[in-house]
Amino acid sequence: MPWYVELLRAVVGTIIIFSGVAIVAAMLGVLLERKISGWIQSRIGPTHVGPRGVLQTVADTIKLLQKEHIVPRNADAVIFASAVVLVPLAALLDYVVLPFGTTRWGPLIFRDLNIGVLYFAATSSLIVLGILMAGWGSNNKYALLGGLRSAAQMVSYEIPIGLVLITIALLAGSLSTVTIVTMQAHLWFIVTQPVAFLIFLAAATAEVNRAPFDLVEAESELVAGYFSEYTGMRFALFQLGEYAEMFAMAALAVTLFLGGWRGPVLPSVVWFLIKLYALVFVFMWVRWTFPRFRIDQLLNFSWKCLIPLALLNLVATAYVVMVVQR
Amino acid sequence: MTGEAIAFYVLAAITLSAGTVVATSPNLMHSAVALIPALLGITGLYVLLNAEFVAGIQVLIYAGGITVLILFVIMLTEGGTGLHIRQRNEQAAVAAAVAAATAAVLVAVASRTPWAHGAGTLPSYTPGAIGQSFLGPNLPLFEGTSVVLLVALVGALLIARKEIRE
């Protein structure tokens, strides 16, 4: 295939991922969040725009598009502006290796990389850079504190996620996401690896900065954390990045533990979406149920609980795979 | 020009221009942030060489790990956003001459060496082979590196503990 066709495919793929994520993850995600939080807190949530408030986030997006970009006078303009690009970009890159379903011509995926899981870990680790840049560039103490907290938190919680990824790769014998799904044809990995699943869910919640681990943007302490100074569409892009990352983490959990697109009767993409939204619902349920941790509790939980547990689980799995099953 | 060559020159330009900013920017934070495109450009070069595993590790460790560490440390040090550090001193001319001479030698060596082409093709899945080589022929080297890292870790703990006791 000539290179310009490849380039064109990449551009079209990027546009499809961006618009898909913006609609499915960000717009629908924010609406779901508001409806579910309303339901949990015995409220109704948005009702006015569209039937039962369905178009509320569309209206919000249009409003945000019209708002002025405000750059604080003492902000570092270059870093302030480039942080906005980095956060959603890193989140969107995750979607390259996620298999959404299967068709007659093979699995529905942008690129079935043979280092798929490693690629996901690498791209999702870039988000913290954007958060740090936003925190510094704003030249605001709340934003800086949010950025510092996020660095400590995300670096700590990347380790248990990495250990879980290694465990699953060991079990499947491959780093490719498609192979991992194929290996779950008979038994989902959640059955053989329940501990790894729980570690992954807890670490993923922290990695995407959601309550009870949302110290990065704790409203009662830091206004909005690293994006306090952002307005209009820049604010919306941070939201997009955050929701895109949450959906990517849920999609990875579906791929690693819940058999990916596999399921009876219904088409594969529908099964994938059902599992994805079930996990997203769990994330939202947790957010509106648990109170926020303190920063020392948060770091202790990762270093003293999740990492040793994940290491033990890895060693046990390696023993079973390499010694018992041979 | 093939697509591969265009990709190489674009990636090389990104890496070099970002590297120039890293070396010359008077603002510490800008230098650290410019490391990100420089390291990602090198990642692209690895991908062009079919070394996908190394590319993934490069992003995970260098762009996602080391750069975060550097930014974190800068944030904990003194100095605000408007801080300007002088990047040159009176020896700039001498340094430039030495750098130019080194560059000339390197270019001469690179262009005159008959580069040997290895036989056979690359395996399609390299992580397995890399792991085998780490735990097989290169085991002493691998373990030696981990001992060095452990020493660094223990040393850091020792220094950090002393401060608390005072």
Coordinates of C-alpha atoms in Angstrom, one line a residue:
Chain A
M1 CA 0.0 0.0 0.0
P2 CA 1.5 3.4 -0.9
W3 CA 2.4 5.6 2.0
Y4 CA 0.0 8.4 1.2
V5 CA -2.9 6.0 1.4
E6 CA -1.6 4.9 4.8
L7 CA -1.4 8.5 5.8
L8 CA -5.0 9.2 4.6
R9 CA -6.2 6.1 6.6
A10 CA -4.5 7.4 9.7
V11 CA -6.1 10.8 9.3
V12 CA -9.6 9.3 8.7
G13 CA -9.0 6.9 11.7
T14 CA -8.1 9.9 13.9
I15 CA -11.2 11.8 12.9
I16 CA -13.4 8.7 13.5
I17 CA -11.8 8.1 16.9
F18 CA -12.1 11.7 17.9
S19 CA -15.8 12.2 16.9
G20 CA -16.7 8.7 18.3
V21 CA -15.1 9.4 21.6
A22 CA -16.5 13.0 21.8
I23 CA -20.0 11.7 21.3
V24 CA -20.0 8.3 23.0
A25 CA -17.7 8.9 25.9
A26 CA -17.7 12.7 26.6
M27 CA -21.3 13.8 25.7
L28 CA -23.1 10.6 26.7
G29 CA -20.7 10.1 29.6
V30 CA -21.4 13.5 31.1
L31 CA -25.2 13.1 30.7
L32 CA -25.0 9.6 32.3
E33 CA -23.0 11.0 35.1
R34 CA -25.5 13.7 35.8
K35 CA -28.5 11.4 35.5
I36 CA -26.9 8.7 37.7
S37 CA -25.7 11.2 40.3
G38 CA -29.2 12.7 40.4
W39 CA -30.7 9.2 40.8
I40 CA -28.3 8.3 43.7
Q41 CA -28.9 11.6 45.4
S42 CA -32.8 11.4 45.0
R43 CA -32.8 14.2 42.4
I44 CA -34.1 14.2 38.8
G45 CA -31.0 15.6 37.0
P46 CA -31.2 17.6 33.8
T47 CA -34.7 17.5 32.2
H48 CA -35.2 20.7 30.2
V49 CA -33.3 20.3 26.9
G50 CA -34.7 17.7 24.6
P51 CA -36.9 14.7 25.7
R52 CA -36.0 13.9 29.4
G53 CA -32.9 16.2 29.2
V54 CA -31.1 14.0 26.6
L55 CA -29.7 17.0 24.7
Q56 CA -28.4 18.8 27.7
T57 CA -24.7 18.0 27.1
V58 CA -25.1 19.0 23.4
A59 CA -26.4 22.4 24.5
D60 CA -23.5 22.6 27.0
T61 CA -20.9 21.9 24.3
I62 CA -22.4 24.5 22.0
K63 CA -22.3 27.0 24.9
L64 CA -18.7 26.2 25.7
L65 CA -17.7 26.6 22.1
Q66 CA -18.9 30.2 22.2
K67 CA -17.1 31.2 25.4
E68 CA -14.0 33.4 25.5
H69 CA -10.5 31.9 25.9
I70 CA -9.0 33.5 29.0
V71 CA -5.3 33.3 29.6
P72 CA -4.3 34.5 33.1
R73 CA -1.9 37.5 32.9
N74 CA 1.0 35.7 34.7
A75 CA 0.5 32.3 33.1
D76 CA 3.1 30.6 30.9
A77 CA 1.2 31.0 27.7
V78 CA 3.0 28.3 25.7
I79 CA 2.7 25.6 28.3
F80 CA -0.8 26.7 29.2
A81 CA -2.0 26.2 25.6
S82 CA -0.1 23.0 24.8
A83 CA -1.3 21.2 27.9
V84 CA -4.9 21.3 26.5
V85 CA -3.7 19.3 23.4
L86 CA -1.7 16.7 25.3
V87 CA -4.5 15.4 27.7
P88 CA -7.1 14.5 25.0
L89 CA -4.4 13.4 22.6
A90 CA -3.0 10.8 25.0
A91 CA -6.5 9.6 25.9
L92 CA -7.5 9.2 22.2
L93 CA -4.3 7.3 21.4
D94 CA -5.5 4.5 23.8
Y95 CA -8.3 3.6 21.4
V96 CA -5.9 2.5 18.6
V97 CA -5.5 -1.0 20.3
L98 CA -9.0 -1.6 21.7
P99 CA -11.0 -4.2 19.8
F100 CA -14.6 -3.1 19.6
G101 CA -16.1 -6.2 18.1
T102 CA -15.6 -8.7 15.3
T103 CA -16.8 -8.9 11.7
R104 CA -16.5 -11.4 8.9
W105 CA -13.2 -9.8 7.9
G106 CA -11.6 -10.0 11.3
P107 CA -11.7 -8.1 14.5
L108 CA -12.9 -4.5 14.6
I109 CA -9.8 -2.7 15.7
F110 CA -7.6 0.2 14.3
R111 CA -4.3 -1.7 14.7
D112 CA -3.8 -5.1 16.2
L113 CA -0.3 -4.2 17.5
N114 CA 1.7 -7.2 18.9
I115 CA 2.6 -4.9 21.8
G116 CA -1.0 -3.8 22.3
V117 CA -1.2 -3.9 26.1
L118 CA 2.2 -2.2 26.5
Y119 CA 1.1 0.5 24.0
F120 CA -1.9 1.2 26.1
A121 CA 0.1 1.5 29.3
A122 CA 2.6 3.8 27.5
T123 CA 0.0 6.2 25.9
S124 CA -2.1 6.4 29.1
S125 CA 1.0 7.4 31.1
L126 CA 1.3 10.5 28.9
I127 CA -1.8 12.1 30.4
V128 CA 0.0 13.0 33.6
L129 CA 2.4 15.2 31.6
G130 CA -0.5 17.3 30.3
I131 CA -1.9 17.6 33.9
L132 CA 1.5 18.7 35.2
M133 CA 1.9 21.2 32.4
A134 CA -1.6 22.6 33.0
G135 CA -0.9 22.9 36.7
W136 CA 2.4 24.7 36.2
G137 CA 1.3 26.9 33.2
S138 CA -1.7 28.3 35.0
N139 CA 0.6 30.0 37.6
N140 CA -2.1 29.4 40.3
K141 CA -1.5 27.7 43.6
Y142 CA -4.5 25.5 43.4
A143 CA -3.7 24.3 39.9
L144 CA 0.0 23.7 41.0
L145 CA -1.2 21.6 44.0
G146 CA -3.5 19.7 41.8
G147 CA -0.7 19.0 39.3
L148 CA 1.7 17.8 42.1
R149 CA -0.9 15.6 43.6
S150 CA -1.7 14.1 40.2
A151 CA 2.0 13.3 39.5
A152 CA 2.3 11.5 42.9
Q153 CA -0.9 9.6 42.4
M154 CA -0.7 8.6 38.8
V155 CA 3.0 7.4 39.1
S156 CA 2.0 5.3 42.1
Y157 CA -1.1 3.7 40.5
E158 CA 0.6 3.0 37.2
I159 CA 2.6 0.2 38.9
P160 CA -0.3 -2.0 40.0
I161 CA -1.9 -1.5 36.6
G162 CA 1.3 -2.6 34.9
L163 CA 1.6 -5.6 37.2
V164 CA -2.0 -6.7 36.3
L165 CA -1.3 -6.2 32.6
I166 CA 1.8 -8.5 32.9
T167 CA -0.3 -11.1 34.8
I168 CA -2.9 -11.2 32.0
A169 CA -0.2 -11.2 29.3
L170 CA 1.4 -14.2 31.0
L171 CA -2.0 -16.0 31.1
A172 CA -2.8 -15.3 27.4
G173 CA 0.8 -15.7 26.2
S174 CA 0.6 -12.5 24.2
L175 CA 0.6 -8.7 24.5
S176 CA -1.9 -8.3 21.7
T177 CA -5.4 -7.3 22.8
V178 CA -7.1 -9.4 20.1
T179 CA -5.2 -12.6 21.2
I180 CA -6.1 -11.9 24.8
V181 CA -9.8 -11.8 23.8
T182 CA -9.5 -14.9 21.7
M183 CA -7.9 -16.8 24.7
Q184 CA -11.1 -16.1 26.7
A185 CA -13.3 -18.1 24.3
H186 CA -14.1 -20.7 27.0
L187 CA -13.5 -18.9 30.3
W188 CA -13.3 -15.2 31.0
F189 CA -10.2 -14.2 32.8
I190 CA -12.3 -12.6 35.6
V191 CA -13.0 -16.2 36.7
T192 CA -9.4 -17.2 37.0
Q193 CA -8.1 -13.8 38.0
P194 CA -10.7 -12.1 40.4
V195 CA -8.0 -10.5 42.5
A196 CA -6.3 -8.9 39.4
F197 CA -9.7 -7.6 38.3
L198 CA -10.3 -5.9 41.6
I199 CA -6.8 -4.4 41.7
F200 CA -7.3 -3.2 38.1
L201 CA -10.6 -1.5 38.9
A202 CA -9.3 0.2 42.0
A203 CA -6.1 1.4 40.3
A204 CA -8.0 2.5 37.1
T205 CA -10.3 4.6 39.3
A206 CA -7.3 6.3 40.7
E207 CA -5.5 6.6 37.4
V208 CA -8.5 8.5 35.8
N209 CA -8.7 10.8 38.9
R210 CA -12.2 9.9 39.9
A211 CA -13.7 9.8 43.4
P212 CA -12.9 8.4 45.9
F213 CA -9.4 9.1 44.5
D214 CA -10.2 12.6 43.0
L215 CA -7.7 14.6 45.1
V216 CA -6.3 16.1 41.9
E217 CA -9.5 18.1 41.4
A218 CA -11.0 18.0 44.9
E219 CA -13.6 20.8 44.7
S220 CA -13.7 21.5 48.4
E221 CA -9.9 22.0 48.6
L222 CA -8.6 23.0 45.2
V223 CA -11.5 24.7 43.3
A224 CA -11.1 22.4 40.3
G225 CA -7.4 21.5 40.6
Y226 CA -5.2 21.6 37.5
F227 CA -7.9 23.1 35.2
S228 CA -9.1 25.8 37.5
E229 CA -7.9 28.6 35.1
Y230 CA -9.2 27.1 31.9
T231 CA -12.3 28.4 30.2
G232 CA -14.6 27.6 27.2
M233 CA -13.5 24.9 24.8
R234 CA -10.2 24.4 26.6
F235 CA -12.1 23.4 29.7
A236 CA -14.3 21.1 27.5
L237 CA -11.2 19.4 26.0
F238 CA -9.9 18.5 29.5
Q239 CA -13.3 17.0 30.3
L240 CA -13.2 15.2 27.0
G241 CA -9.8 13.8 27.9
E242 CA -10.9 12.7 31.3
Y243 CA -14.0 10.9 30.1
A244 CA -12.2 9.4 27.1
E245 CA -9.6 8.0 29.5
M246 CA -12.3 6.6 31.8
F247 CA -14.1 4.9 28.9
A248 CA -10.7 3.6 27.6
M249 CA -9.9 2.1 31.0
A250 CA -13.4 0.5 31.2
A251 CA -12.9 -0.9 27.6
L252 CA -9.5 -2.3 28.6
A253 CA -11.0 -4.0 31.6
V254 CA -13.7 -5.5 29.3
T255 CA -11.0 -6.7 26.9
L256 CA -8.7 -8.2 29.7
F257 CA -11.3 -9.7 32.0
L258 CA -14.8 -9.8 30.6
G259 CA -14.1 -11.6 27.3
G260 CA -14.1 -8.5 25.1
W261 CA -16.7 -8.6 22.4
R262 CA -17.8 -12.3 23.0
G263 CA -21.4 -13.1 23.9
P264 CA -24.3 -15.1 22.6
V265 CA -27.1 -14.1 20.1
L266 CA -26.5 -10.3 20.0
P267 CA -23.9 -8.8 17.5
S268 CA -20.4 -8.5 19.0
V269 CA -20.3 -4.7 19.1
V270 CA -23.5 -4.6 21.1
W271 CA -22.0 -7.0 23.6
F272 CA -18.9 -4.9 23.9
L273 CA -21.0 -1.7 24.5
I274 CA -23.2 -3.5 27.1
K275 CA -20.1 -4.6 29.1
L276 CA -18.5 -1.2 28.6
Y277 CA -21.4 0.7 29.9
A278 CA -21.9 -1.7 32.8
L279 CA -18.3 -1.0 34.0
V280 CA -18.8 2.8 33.4
F281 CA -21.8 2.5 35.6
V282 CA -19.7 0.9 38.3
F283 CA -17.2 3.8 38.1
M284 CA -20.0 6.3 38.5
W285 CA -21.7 4.3 41.2
V286 CA -18.4 4.3 43.2
R287 CA -17.9 8.0 42.6
W288 CA -21.2 9.0 44.1
T289 CA -21.1 6.5 47.0
F290 CA -17.7 6.8 48.6
P291 CA -16.2 9.9 50.3
R292 CA -12.7 11.2 49.2
F293 CA -9.5 9.7 50.6
R294 CA -6.7 11.8 52.1
I295 CA -3.5 12.0 50.1
D296 CA -1.5 9.9 52.6
Q297 CA -4.2 7.2 52.7
L298 CA -4.3 7.2 48.9
L299 CA -0.5 6.7 48.5
N300 CA -0.4 4.1 51.3
F301 CA -3.2 2.2 49.7
S302 CA -1.2 1.9 46.5
W303 CA 2.2 1.2 47.9
K304 CA 1.3 -0.9 50.9
C305 CA -1.7 -2.8 49.7
L306 CA -2.2 -2.9 45.9
I307 CA 1.4 -3.3 44.8
P308 CA 2.3 -6.2 47.1
L309 CA -1.0 -7.9 46.3
A310 CA -0.4 -7.5 42.6
L311 CA 3.1 -8.8 42.9
L312 CA 2.0 -11.9 44.9
N313 CA -0.8 -12.5 42.3
L314 CA 1.8 -12.2 39.5
V315 CA 4.2 -14.7 41.2
A316 CA 1.3 -17.1 41.9
T317 CA 0.1 -16.9 38.3
A318 CA 3.6 -17.3 36.9
Y319 CA 4.0 -20.4 39.1
V320 CA 0.8 -22.0 37.9
V321 CA 1.4 -21.1 34.2
M322 CA 5.1 -22.1 34.1
V323 CA 5.3 -25.0 36.6
V324 CA 1.8 -26.6 37.2
Q325 CA 0.4 -26.4 33.7
R326 CA 3.6 -27.7 32.0
Chain B
M1 CA 11.4 10.0 -2.0
T2 CA 9.7 7.2 -0.3
G3 CA 7.2 7.6 2.5
E4 CA 9.7 6.0 4.9
A5 CA 12.3 8.6 4.1
I6 CA 9.8 11.5 4.5
A7 CA 8.8 10.1 7.9
F8 CA 12.4 9.8 8.9
Y9 CA 13.2 13.4 8.0
V10 CA 10.1 14.7 9.7
L11 CA 10.8 12.8 12.9
A12 CA 14.4 13.8 12.8
A13 CA 13.4 17.5 12.4
I14 CA 11.0 17.2 15.4
T15 CA 13.6 15.5 17.6
L16 CA 16.4 18.0 16.7
S17 CA 14.3 21.2 17.0
A18 CA 12.9 20.1 20.3
G19 CA 16.4 19.1 21.4
T20 CA 17.6 22.6 20.5
V21 CA 14.9 24.1 22.7
V22 CA 15.9 21.8 25.6
A23 CA 19.5 23.0 25.4
T24 CA 19.0 26.7 24.7
S25 CA 15.8 27.7 26.5
P26 CA 16.4 30.2 29.4
N27 CA 13.4 28.8 31.2
L28 CA 13.9 25.5 33.1
M29 CA 10.3 24.4 32.7
H30 CA 10.3 25.0 28.9
S31 CA 13.5 22.9 28.6
A32 CA 11.8 20.0 30.5
V33 CA 8.6 20.2 28.5
A34 CA 10.5 20.3 25.2
L35 CA 12.0 16.9 26.2
I36 CA 8.5 15.4 25.5
P37 CA 8.5 16.0 21.7
A38 CA 12.2 15.1 21.5
L39 CA 11.6 11.7 23.2
L40 CA 8.5 11.0 21.1
G41 CA 10.4 11.8 17.9
I42 CA 12.9 9.1 18.9
T43 CA 10.0 6.8 19.6
G44 CA 8.9 7.3 16.0
L45 CA 12.4 6.5 14.7
Y46 CA 12.3 3.2 16.7
V47 CA 8.9 2.4 15.1
L48 CA 10.5 3.0 11.6
L49 CA 13.2 0.5 12.5
N50 CA 10.5 -2.1 13.4
A51 CA 11.5 -2.1 17.0
E52 CA 8.0 -1.7 18.4
F53 CA 8.7 -3.1 21.8
V54 CA 11.6 -0.7 22.3
A55 CA 9.3 2.2 21.1
G56 CA 6.6 1.2 23.7
I57 CA 9.2 1.1 26.5
Q58 CA 10.7 4.4 25.4
V59 CA 7.3 6.1 25.8
L60 CA 6.5 4.3 29.0
I61 CA 9.9 5.0 30.8
Y62 CA 11.2 8.1 29.2
A63 CA 8.2 10.2 28.1
G64 CA 5.9 8.9 30.8
G65 CA 8.3 8.3 33.7
I66 CA 11.5 10.3 33.5
T67 CA 9.9 13.5 32.2
V68 CA 7.3 13.4 34.9
L69 CA 10.0 13.0 37.5
I70 CA 11.9 16.0 36.1
L71 CA 8.8 18.2 36.0
F72 CA 7.9 17.1 39.5
V73 CA 11.3 18.0 40.8
I74 CA 11.3 21.4 39.1
M75 CA 7.9 22.2 40.6
L76 CA 9.3 21.5 44.1
T77 CA 12.3 23.9 43.6
E78 CA 12.4 27.6 43.9
G79 CA 11.7 30.0 41.0
G80 CA 8.6 31.1 39.2
T81 CA 7.3 30.9 35.7
G82 CA 9.1 34.1 34.6
L83 CA 12.5 32.7 35.7
H84 CA 15.3 33.2 33.2
I85 CA 18.6 31.4 33.6
R86 CA 21.6 32.5 31.5
Q87 CA 22.5 29.7 29.1
R88 CA 25.9 31.0 27.9
N89 CA 29.1 32.1 29.6
E90 CA 32.4 33.6 28.3
Q91 CA 33.5 30.1 27.0
A92 CA 30.8 29.8 24.4
A93 CA 33.2 30.2 21.5
V94 CA 35.5 27.5 22.7
A95 CA 32.6 25.1 23.4
A96 CA 31.2 25.8 19.9
A97 CA 34.6 25.0 18.3
V98 CA 34.9 21.7 20.3
A99 CA 31.3 20.8 19.4
A100 CA 31.9 21.5 15.7
A101 CA 35.1 19.4 15.7
T102 CA 33.3 16.5 17.5
A103 CA 30.4 16.7 15.0
A104 CA 32.9 16.6 12.0
V105 CA 34.6 13.5 13.4
L106 CA 31.3 11.8 14.1
V107 CA 30.0 12.5 10.5
A108 CA 33.3 11.3 9.0
V109 CA 33.2 8.1 11.1
A110 CA 29.6 7.4 10.3
S111 CA 29.9 8.0 6.5
R112 CA 33.2 6.1 6.0
T113 CA 32.3 3.0 8.1
P114 CA 31.1 0.1 5.9
W115 CA 28.0 -0.8 7.8
A116 CA 27.5 -4.6 8.0
H117 CA 24.0 -5.8 7.1
G118 CA 22.8 -8.7 9.3
A119 CA 21.6 -11.8 7.7
G120 CA 18.0 -12.9 7.9
T121 CA 14.9 -11.0 8.7
L122 CA 13.6 -9.5 11.9
P123 CA 11.2 -11.7 14.0
S124 CA 7.7 -10.4 14.0
Y125 CA 7.3 -10.7 17.7
T126 CA 10.4 -9.3 19.6
P127 CA 9.3 -9.1 23.3
G128 CA 9.8 -12.9 23.7
A129 CA 13.3 -12.8 22.2
I130 CA 14.2 -9.8 24.4
G131 CA 13.0 -11.6 27.5
Q132 CA 14.9 -14.8 26.6
S133 CA 18.1 -12.8 26.1
F134 CA 17.7 -11.0 29.4
L135 CA 17.3 -14.2 31.4
G136 CA 19.7 -16.2 29.3
P137 CA 23.0 -15.0 27.9
N138 CA 22.7 -11.5 29.4
L139 CA 21.6 -12.6 32.9
P140 CA 24.7 -11.2 34.8
L141 CA 24.4 -7.8 33.1
F142 CA 20.6 -7.7 33.9
E143 CA 21.1 -8.7 37.5
G144 CA 24.0 -6.2 37.9
T145 CA 21.8 -3.4 36.7
S146 CA 19.1 -4.3 39.1
V147 CA 21.7 -4.3 42.0
V148 CA 22.8 -0.8 41.0
L149 CA 19.1 0.4 41.0
L150 CA 18.6 -1.2 44.4
V151 CA 21.7 0.5 45.8
A152 CA 20.4 3.8 44.5
L153 CA 17.0 3.2 46.1
V154 CA 18.5 2.3 49.5
G155 CA 20.8 5.3 49.3
A156 CA 17.9 7.6 48.5
L157 CA 15.9 6.2 51.5
L158 CA 19.0 6.7 53.8
I159 CA 19.4 10.4 52.8
A160 CA 15.6 11.1 53.1
R161 CA 15.5 9.5 56.6
K162 CA 18.4 11.5 58.0
E163 CA 16.5 14.7 57.3
I164 CA 13.5 13.6 59.3
R165 CA 15.6 12.7 62.4
E166 CA 17.2 16.2 62.6

